[in-house]
Coordinates of C-alpha atoms and ligand atoms in Angstrom, one line a residue:
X221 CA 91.4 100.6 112.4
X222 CA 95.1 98.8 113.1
X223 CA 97.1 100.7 116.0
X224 CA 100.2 100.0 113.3
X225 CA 102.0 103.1 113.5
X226 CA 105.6 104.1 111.0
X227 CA 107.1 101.9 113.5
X228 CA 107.8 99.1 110.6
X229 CA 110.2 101.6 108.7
X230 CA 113.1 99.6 108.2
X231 CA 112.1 96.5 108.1
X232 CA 113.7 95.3 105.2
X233 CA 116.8 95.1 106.8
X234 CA 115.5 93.5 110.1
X235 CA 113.5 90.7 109.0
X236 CA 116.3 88.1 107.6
X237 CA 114.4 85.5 109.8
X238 CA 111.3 85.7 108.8
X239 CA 112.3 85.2 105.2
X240 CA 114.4 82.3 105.6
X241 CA 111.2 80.7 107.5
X242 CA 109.1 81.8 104.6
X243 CA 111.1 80.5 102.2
X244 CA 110.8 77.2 103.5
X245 CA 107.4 77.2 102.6
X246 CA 107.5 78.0 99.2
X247 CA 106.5 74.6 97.9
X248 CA 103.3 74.3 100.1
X249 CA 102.5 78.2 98.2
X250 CA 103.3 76.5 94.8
X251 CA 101.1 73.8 95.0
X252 CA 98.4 76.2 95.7
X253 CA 99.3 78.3 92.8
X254 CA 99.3 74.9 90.7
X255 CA 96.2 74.0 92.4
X256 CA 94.6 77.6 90.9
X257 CA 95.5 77.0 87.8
X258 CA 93.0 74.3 87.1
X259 CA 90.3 76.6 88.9
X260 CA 89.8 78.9 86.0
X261 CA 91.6 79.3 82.2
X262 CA 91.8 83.3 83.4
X263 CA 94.6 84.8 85.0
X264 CA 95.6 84.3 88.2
X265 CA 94.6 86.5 90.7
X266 CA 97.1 86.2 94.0
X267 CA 97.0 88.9 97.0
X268 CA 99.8 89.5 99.5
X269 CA 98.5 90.7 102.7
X270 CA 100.8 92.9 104.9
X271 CA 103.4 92.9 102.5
X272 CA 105.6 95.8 104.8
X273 CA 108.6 97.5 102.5
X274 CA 108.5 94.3 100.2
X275 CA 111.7 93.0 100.0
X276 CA 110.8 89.2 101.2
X277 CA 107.6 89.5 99.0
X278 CA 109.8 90.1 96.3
X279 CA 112.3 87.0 97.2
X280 CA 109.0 85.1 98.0
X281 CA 106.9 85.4 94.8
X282 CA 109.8 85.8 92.4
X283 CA 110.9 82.3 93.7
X284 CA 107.3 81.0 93.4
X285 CA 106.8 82.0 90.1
X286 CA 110.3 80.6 89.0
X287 CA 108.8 77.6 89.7
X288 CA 105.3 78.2 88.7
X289 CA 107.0 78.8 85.0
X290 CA 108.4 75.9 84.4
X291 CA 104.7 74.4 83.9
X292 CA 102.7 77.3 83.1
X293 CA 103.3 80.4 81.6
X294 CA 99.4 81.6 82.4
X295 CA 99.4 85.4 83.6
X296 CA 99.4 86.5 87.1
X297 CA 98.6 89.5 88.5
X298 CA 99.5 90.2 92.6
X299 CA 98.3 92.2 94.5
X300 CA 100.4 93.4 97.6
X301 CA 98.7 95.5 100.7
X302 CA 99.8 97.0 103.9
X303 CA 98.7 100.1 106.0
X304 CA 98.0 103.4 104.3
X305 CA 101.1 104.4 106.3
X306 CA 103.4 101.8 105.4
X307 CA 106.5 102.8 103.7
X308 CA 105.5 102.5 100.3
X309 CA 108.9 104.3 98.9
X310 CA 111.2 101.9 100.2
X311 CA 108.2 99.3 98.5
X312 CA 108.3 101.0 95.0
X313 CA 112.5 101.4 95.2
X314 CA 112.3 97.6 95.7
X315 CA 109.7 96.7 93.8
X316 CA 111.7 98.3 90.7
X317 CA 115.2 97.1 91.0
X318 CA 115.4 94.3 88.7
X319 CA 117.7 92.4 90.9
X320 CA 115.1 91.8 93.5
X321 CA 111.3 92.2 91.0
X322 CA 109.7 88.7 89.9
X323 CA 108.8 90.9 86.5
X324 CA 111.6 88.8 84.5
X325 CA 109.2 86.0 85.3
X326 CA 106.9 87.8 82.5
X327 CA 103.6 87.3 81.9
X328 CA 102.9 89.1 85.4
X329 CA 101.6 92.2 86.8
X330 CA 101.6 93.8 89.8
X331 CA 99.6 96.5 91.8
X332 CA 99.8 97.5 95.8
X333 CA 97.3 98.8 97.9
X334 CA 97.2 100.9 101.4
X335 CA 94.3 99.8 103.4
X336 CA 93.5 97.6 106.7
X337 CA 93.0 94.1 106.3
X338 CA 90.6 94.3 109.3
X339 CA 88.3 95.8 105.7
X340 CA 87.2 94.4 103.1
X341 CA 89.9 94.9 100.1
X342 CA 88.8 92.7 97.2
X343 CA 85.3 91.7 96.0
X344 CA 84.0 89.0 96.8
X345 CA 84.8 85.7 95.2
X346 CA 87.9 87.3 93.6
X347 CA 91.2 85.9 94.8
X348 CA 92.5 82.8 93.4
X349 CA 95.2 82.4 95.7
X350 CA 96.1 84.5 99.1
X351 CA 99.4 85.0 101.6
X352 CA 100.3 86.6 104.0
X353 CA 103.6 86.4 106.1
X354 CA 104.3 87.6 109.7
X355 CA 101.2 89.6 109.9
X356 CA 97.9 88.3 110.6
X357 CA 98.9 88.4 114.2
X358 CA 98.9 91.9 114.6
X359 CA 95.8 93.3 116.5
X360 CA 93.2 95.5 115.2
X361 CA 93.0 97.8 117.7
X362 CA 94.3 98.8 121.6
X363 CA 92.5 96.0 124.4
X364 CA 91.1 98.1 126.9
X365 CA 92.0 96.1 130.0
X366 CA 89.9 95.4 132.7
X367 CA 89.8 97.1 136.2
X368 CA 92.2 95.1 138.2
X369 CA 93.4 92.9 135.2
X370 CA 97.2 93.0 135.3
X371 CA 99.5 91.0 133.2
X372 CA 100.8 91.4 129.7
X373 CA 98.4 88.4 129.0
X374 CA 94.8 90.0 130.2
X375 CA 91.3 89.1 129.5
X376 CA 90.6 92.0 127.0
X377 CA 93.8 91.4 125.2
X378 CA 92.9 87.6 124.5
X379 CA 89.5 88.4 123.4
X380 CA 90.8 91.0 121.1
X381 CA 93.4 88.6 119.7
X382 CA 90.8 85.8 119.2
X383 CA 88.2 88.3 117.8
X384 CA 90.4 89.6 115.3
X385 CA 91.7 86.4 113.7
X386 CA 88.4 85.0 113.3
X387 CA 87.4 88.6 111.4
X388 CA 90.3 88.6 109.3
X389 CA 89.5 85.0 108.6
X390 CA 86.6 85.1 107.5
X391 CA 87.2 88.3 105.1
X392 CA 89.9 86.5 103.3
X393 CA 87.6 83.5 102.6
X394 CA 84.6 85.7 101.4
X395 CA 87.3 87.5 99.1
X396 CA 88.6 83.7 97.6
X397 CA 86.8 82.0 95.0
X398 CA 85.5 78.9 95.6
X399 CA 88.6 76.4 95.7
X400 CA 90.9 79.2 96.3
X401 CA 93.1 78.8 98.5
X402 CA 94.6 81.2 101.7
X403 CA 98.0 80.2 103.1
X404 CA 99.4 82.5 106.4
X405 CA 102.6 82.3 108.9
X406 CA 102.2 83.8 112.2
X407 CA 104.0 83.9 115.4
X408 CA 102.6 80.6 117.8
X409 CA 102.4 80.3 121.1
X410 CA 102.9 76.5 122.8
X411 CA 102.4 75.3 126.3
X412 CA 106.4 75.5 126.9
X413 CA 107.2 79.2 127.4
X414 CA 110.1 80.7 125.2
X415 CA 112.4 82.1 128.1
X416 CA 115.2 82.7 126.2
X417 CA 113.2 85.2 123.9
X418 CA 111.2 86.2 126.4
X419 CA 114.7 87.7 128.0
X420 CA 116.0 89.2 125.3
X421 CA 112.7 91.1 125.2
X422 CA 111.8 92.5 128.8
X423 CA 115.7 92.4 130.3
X424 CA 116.6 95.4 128.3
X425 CA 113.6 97.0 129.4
X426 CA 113.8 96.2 132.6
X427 CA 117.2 97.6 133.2
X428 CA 116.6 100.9 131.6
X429 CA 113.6 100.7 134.5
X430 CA 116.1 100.9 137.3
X431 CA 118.6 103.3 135.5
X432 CA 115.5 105.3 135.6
X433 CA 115.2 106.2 131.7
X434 CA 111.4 104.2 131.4
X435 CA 109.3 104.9 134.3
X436 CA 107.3 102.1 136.0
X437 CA 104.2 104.4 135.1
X438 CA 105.5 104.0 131.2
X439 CA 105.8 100.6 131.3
X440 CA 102.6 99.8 133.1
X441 CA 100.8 101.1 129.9
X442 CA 102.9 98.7 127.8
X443 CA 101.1 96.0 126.1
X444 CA 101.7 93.5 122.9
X445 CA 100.4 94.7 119.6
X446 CA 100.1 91.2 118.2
X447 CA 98.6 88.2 119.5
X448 CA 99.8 84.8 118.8
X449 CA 97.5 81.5 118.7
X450 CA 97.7 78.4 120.4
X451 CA 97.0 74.8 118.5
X452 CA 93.7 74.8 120.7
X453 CA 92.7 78.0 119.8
X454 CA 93.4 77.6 115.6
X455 CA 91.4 74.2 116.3
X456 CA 88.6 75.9 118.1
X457 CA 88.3 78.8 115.3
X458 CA 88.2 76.4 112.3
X459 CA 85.9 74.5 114.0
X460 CA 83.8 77.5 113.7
X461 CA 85.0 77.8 109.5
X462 CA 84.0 74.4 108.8
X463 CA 81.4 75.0 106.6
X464 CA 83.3 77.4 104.9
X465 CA 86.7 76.0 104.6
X466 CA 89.2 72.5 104.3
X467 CA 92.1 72.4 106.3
X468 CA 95.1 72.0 103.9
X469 CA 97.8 72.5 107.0
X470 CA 97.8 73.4 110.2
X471 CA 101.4 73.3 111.6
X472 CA 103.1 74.7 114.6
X473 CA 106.8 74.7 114.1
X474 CA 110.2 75.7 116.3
X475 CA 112.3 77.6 113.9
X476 CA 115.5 78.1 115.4
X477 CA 117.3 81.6 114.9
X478 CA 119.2 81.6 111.1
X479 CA 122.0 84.2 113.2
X480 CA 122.7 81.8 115.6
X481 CA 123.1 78.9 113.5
X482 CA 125.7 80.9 111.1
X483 CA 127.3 81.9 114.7
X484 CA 127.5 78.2 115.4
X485 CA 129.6 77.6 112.3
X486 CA 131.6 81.0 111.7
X487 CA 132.1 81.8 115.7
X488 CA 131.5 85.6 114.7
X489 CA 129.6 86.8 117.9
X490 CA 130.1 90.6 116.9
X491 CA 127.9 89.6 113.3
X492 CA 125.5 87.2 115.5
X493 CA 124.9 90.1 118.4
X494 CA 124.4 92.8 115.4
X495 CA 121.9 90.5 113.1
X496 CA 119.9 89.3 116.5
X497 CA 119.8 92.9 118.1
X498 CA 118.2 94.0 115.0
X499 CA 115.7 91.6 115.4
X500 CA 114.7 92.1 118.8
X501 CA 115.2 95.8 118.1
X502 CA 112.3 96.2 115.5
X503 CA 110.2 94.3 117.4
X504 CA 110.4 96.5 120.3
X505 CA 110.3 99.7 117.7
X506 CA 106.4 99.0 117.2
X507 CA 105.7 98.8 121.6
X508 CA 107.9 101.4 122.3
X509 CA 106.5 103.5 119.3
X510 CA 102.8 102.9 120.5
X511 CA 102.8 102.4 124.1
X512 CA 105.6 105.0 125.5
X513 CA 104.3 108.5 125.7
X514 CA 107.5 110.9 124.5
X515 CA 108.7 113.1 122.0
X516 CA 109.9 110.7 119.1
X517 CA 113.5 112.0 119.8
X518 CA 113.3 110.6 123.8
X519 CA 112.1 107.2 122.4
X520 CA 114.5 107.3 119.2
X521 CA 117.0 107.6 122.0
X522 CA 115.3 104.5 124.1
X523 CA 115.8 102.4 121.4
X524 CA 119.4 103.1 121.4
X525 CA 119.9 102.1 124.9
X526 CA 117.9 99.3 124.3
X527 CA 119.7 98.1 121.4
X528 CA 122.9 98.7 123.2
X529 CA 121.4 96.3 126.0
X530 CA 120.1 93.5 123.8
X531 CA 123.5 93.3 122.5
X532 CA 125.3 92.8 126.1
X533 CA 122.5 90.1 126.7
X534 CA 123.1 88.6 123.6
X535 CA 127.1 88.7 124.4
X536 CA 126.4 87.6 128.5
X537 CA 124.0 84.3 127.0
X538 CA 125.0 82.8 123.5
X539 CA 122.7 79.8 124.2
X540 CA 120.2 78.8 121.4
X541 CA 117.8 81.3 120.0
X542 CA 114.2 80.4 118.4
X543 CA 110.6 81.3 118.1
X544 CA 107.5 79.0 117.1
X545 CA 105.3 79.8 114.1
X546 CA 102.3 78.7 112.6
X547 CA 101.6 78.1 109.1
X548 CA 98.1 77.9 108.0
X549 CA 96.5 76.9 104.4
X550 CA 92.7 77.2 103.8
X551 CA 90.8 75.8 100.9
X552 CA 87.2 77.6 100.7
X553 CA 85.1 75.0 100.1
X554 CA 83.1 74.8 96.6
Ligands
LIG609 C1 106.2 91.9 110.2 S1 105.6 92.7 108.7 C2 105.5 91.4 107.6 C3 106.1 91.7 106.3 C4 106.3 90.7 105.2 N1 105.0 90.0 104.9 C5 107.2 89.6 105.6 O1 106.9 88.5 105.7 O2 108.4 89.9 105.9 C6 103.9 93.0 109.2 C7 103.2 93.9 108.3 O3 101.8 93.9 108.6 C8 101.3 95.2 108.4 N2 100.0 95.3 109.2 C9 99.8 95.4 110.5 N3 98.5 95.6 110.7 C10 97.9 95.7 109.5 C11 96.6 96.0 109.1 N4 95.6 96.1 110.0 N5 96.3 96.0 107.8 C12 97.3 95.9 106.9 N6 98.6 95.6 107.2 C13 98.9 95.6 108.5 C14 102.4 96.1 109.0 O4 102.2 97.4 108.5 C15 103.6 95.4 108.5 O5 104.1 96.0 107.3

């Protein structure tokens, strides 16, 4: 299951945006951890779902437990998970450098695990307390689409998105003990369409259409590989977990690009077209990975142009950058 592919190899040095959102969270995660602790006198048991080459888990929980610490010293053990193929290496080399591990926190232990989250990864009633960042929106598989059904947004591809959210859902829950609580970020997707992102991701492919280095027949197979909810749709898929789970948040938030506000203050366009092409760029890594059928060196070498091409758009239209997320906490109920 999971049409992931190595595309997410360094990602650690593309995903300065999604930590700073994260990190805004922490004190929502902390009151869940506090919340565990009066669950159970054992130790707590925390998962970290789609955890990629780990260096925001590591910022995330070691931050976490720096606060968790100064009430409790109860032992923790967390458990991180991604793909079988993930890039565990860069993980352990992270993972083990002291400057970025949560281990000086003590009394905690940690373990990793390669398997889909579309399984089942813990037993049931296990997990006092799960995350997971920037991943839950990525689909389990391909959506055939229909005869006829054009458009990046088609029939197959919403079912597929709205199937797999309410699977992955409802494994977590059965994997919580009662009380425990899930918390995930995902993209979001509002009523107001993000042009300005939406630019930076299909100009550059657009133009390398009419140099001629991506066919039209390439690009007609392209597709998204992650599918983001709107508010009606979480409200219409917890309606359905209701007798499972309490709604601890449900929030849908613009978070405005971290590059572009240091580019507001320092006026460093060359930095702010570097940190945002890197963005963009690993986004367009996983389609062009999955959905363009070369050699890896012909799309290693599409991703160049297409970086080079972000960056002139980036330089052409320094007007405000953001994306919406939404951050999501579950309680299962007792
Ligand atoms: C964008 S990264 C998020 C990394 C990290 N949590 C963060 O917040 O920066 C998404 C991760 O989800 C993983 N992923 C995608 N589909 C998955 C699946 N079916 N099972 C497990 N992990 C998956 C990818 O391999 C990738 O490492």
């Amino acid at each position: 299951m999971a049409f992931q592919n190595i595309a997410l190899k360094g990602y650690n040095r593309a995903s300065h945006w999604q930590l700073v959102f994260q990190m805004e969270k922490l004190p929502l995660f902390v009151a869940n951890l506090e919340a565990a602790l009066k669950l159970t006198n054992s130790p707590l048991s925390i998962v970290d779902y789609g955890c990629s080459e780990g260096f925001n888990s590591m910022q995330f929980f070691n931050k976490s437990l720096e606060l968790l610490r100064k009430t409790s010293q109860r032992p923790v053990s967390i458990l991180h998970t991604d793909l079988p193929k993930n890039n565990w290496t860069e993980f352990f080399n992270v993972l083990n450098n002291p400057h970025n591990n949560y281990l000086t926190k003590g009394n905690v232990t940690y373990s990793a695990l390669g398997r889909s989250f579309y399984e089942d990864i813990l037993l049931p009633e296990s997990v006092h307390v799960g995350f997971s960042a920037f991943a839950f929106h990525y689909l389990s598989k391909e959506p055939i689409r229909k005869p006829g059904d054009t458009g990046i947004f088609h029939s197959a591809y919403v079912e597929q998105g709205r199937q797999d959210m309410e699977t992955l859902l409802n494994k977590r829950i059965n994997e919580l003990v009662p009380g425990g609580t899930l918390m995930i970020i995902v993209g979001a997707r509002t009523e107001q369409l993000n042009t300005k992102m939406g630019r930076l991701y299909f100009e550059p492919l657009s133009n390398l259409i009419k140099m001629g280095v991506i066919s039209q027949e390439d690009f007609s197979a392209f597709g998204m590989t992650t599918y983001a909810f709107t508010l009606s749709e979480w409200q219409t898929l917890l309606k359905k977990l209701e007798n499972k789970v309490k709604v601890i948040e449900l929030k849908m938030e613009k978070s405005i690009c971290p590059f572009y506000l240091e580019y507001l203050k320092d006026k460093d366009i060359e930095v702010y077209k570097d940190e945002l092409m890197k963005f963009v760029a690993q986004m367009m890594k996983v389609q062009v990975n999955t959905f363009i059928n070369r050699t890896q060196e012909e799309k290693d070498k599409i991703l160049e142009m297409l970086k080079t091409e972000i960056k002139n758009l980036i330089h052409s239209d320094p007007s405000e950058v953001y994306m919406e997320f939404t951050t999501l906490v579950l309680e299962k109920l007792k």
